[in-house]
Short mmCIF file of the C-alpha atoms (twelve columns), coordinates in Angstrom:
data_MODEL
# 
_entry.id   MODEL 
# 
loop_
_atom_site.group_PDB 
_atom_site.id 
_atom_site.type_symbol 
_atom_site.label_atom_id 
_atom_site.label_alt_id 
_atom_site.label_comp_id 
_atom_site.label_asym_id 
_atom_site.label_seq_id 
_atom_site.Cartn_x 
_atom_site.Cartn_y 
_atom_site.Cartn_z 
_atom_site.pdbx_PDB_model_num 
ATOM 1  C CA . MET A 1  -0.823  -4.519  -11.010 1 
ATOM 2  C CA . GLN A 2  -4.019  -5.231  -12.869 1 
ATOM 3  C CA . ARG A 3  -4.777  -8.118  -10.514 1 
ATOM 4  C CA . LEU A 4  -4.390  -5.822  -7.509  1 
ATOM 5  C CA . GLU A 5  -6.636  -3.244  -9.124  1 
ATOM 6  C CA . GLN A 6  -9.239  -5.918  -9.834  1 
ATOM 7  C CA . HIS A 7  -8.928  -7.297  -6.294  1 
ATOM 8  C CA . PHE A 8  -9.475  -3.889  -4.691  1 
ATOM 9  C CA . GLY A 9  -11.929 -2.718  -7.340  1 
ATOM 10 C CA . LEU A 10 -10.131 0.535   -8.089  1 
ATOM 11 C CA . SER A 11 -7.385  2.048   -10.211 1 
ATOM 12 C CA . LEU A 12 -4.100  2.313   -8.348  1 
ATOM 13 C CA . PHE A 13 -2.135  4.102   -11.080 1 
ATOM 14 C CA . SER A 14 -2.739  6.778   -13.700 1 
ATOM 15 C CA . ARG A 15 -1.061  5.242   -16.709 1 
ATOM 16 C CA . THR A 16 0.498   7.442   -19.373 1 
ATOM 17 C CA . THR A 17 3.243   6.787   -21.897 1 
ATOM 18 C CA . ARG A 18 5.760   8.710   -19.782 1 
ATOM 19 C CA . SER A 19 4.797   8.138   -16.152 1 
ATOM 20 C CA . LEU A 20 2.941   5.908   -13.732 1 
ATOM 21 C CA . PRO A 21 1.829   8.020   -10.759 1 
ATOM 22 C CA . LEU A 22 -0.464  6.706   -8.046  1 
ATOM 23 C CA . THR A 23 -4.109  7.719   -8.154  1 
ATOM 24 C CA . VAL A 24 -5.691  9.266   -5.055  1 
ATOM 25 C CA . GLU A 25 -7.136  5.843   -4.250  1 
ATOM 26 C CA . GLY A 26 -3.763  4.189   -4.804  1 
ATOM 27 C CA . ARG A 27 -2.045  6.630   -2.473  1 
ATOM 28 C CA . ASP A 28 -4.736  6.146   0.194   1 
ATOM 29 C CA . LEU A 29 -4.384  2.365   -0.018  1 
ATOM 30 C CA . TYR A 30 -0.587  2.594   0.181   1 
ATOM 31 C CA . GLU A 31 -0.710  4.902   3.214   1 
ATOM 32 C CA . ARG A 32 -3.180  2.662   5.080   1 
ATOM 33 C CA . ARG A 33 -1.181  -0.503  4.385   1 
ATOM 34 C CA . HIS A 34 2.117   1.182   5.216   1 
ATOM 35 C CA . ALA A 35 0.750   2.453   8.554   1 
ATOM 36 C CA . GLU A 36 -0.568  -1.033  9.348   1 
ATOM 37 C CA . HIS A 37 2.819   -2.541  8.531   1 
ATOM 38 C CA . ARG A 38 4.593   -0.042  10.817  1 
ATOM 39 C CA . ARG A 39 2.172   -0.801  13.686  1 
ATOM 40 C CA . ARG A 40 2.655   -4.543  13.326  1 
ATOM 41 C CA . ARG A 41 6.416   -4.205  13.072  1 
ATOM 42 C CA . SER A 42 6.509   -1.935  16.104  1 
ATOM 43 C CA . ALA A 43 4.352   -4.355  18.089  1 
ATOM 44 C CA . GLY A 44 6.644   -7.234  17.141  1 
ATOM 45 C CA . LEU A 45 9.763   -5.322  18.127  1 
ATOM 46 C CA . SER A 46 8.296   -4.251  21.475  1 
ATOM 47 C CA . ARG A 47 7.329   -7.861  22.259  1 
ATOM 48 C CA . ARG A 48 10.886  -9.034  21.565  1 
ATOM 49 C CA . VAL A 49 12.395  -6.326  23.748  1 
ATOM 50 C CA . SER A 50 10.020  -6.875  26.682  1 
ATOM 51 C CA . GLY A 51 9.545   -10.614 26.190  1 
# 
C-alpha cells in the first residue's frame, strides 16, 4: 500500500489501530479506476457480442 501511495503521491488510507478506511483521495481514486474498468469490460463484451 505504501508503494501505491508513493506512486500516486497521496494517502489512500487513514490508518488507526482499529480500522483502515479510505481517505477522500483514496475513494476518489478507487471510483475513477473502477469506472474505467467497467467501461473497458463493457467495451470488450460488446465487441465479442457484435464481432
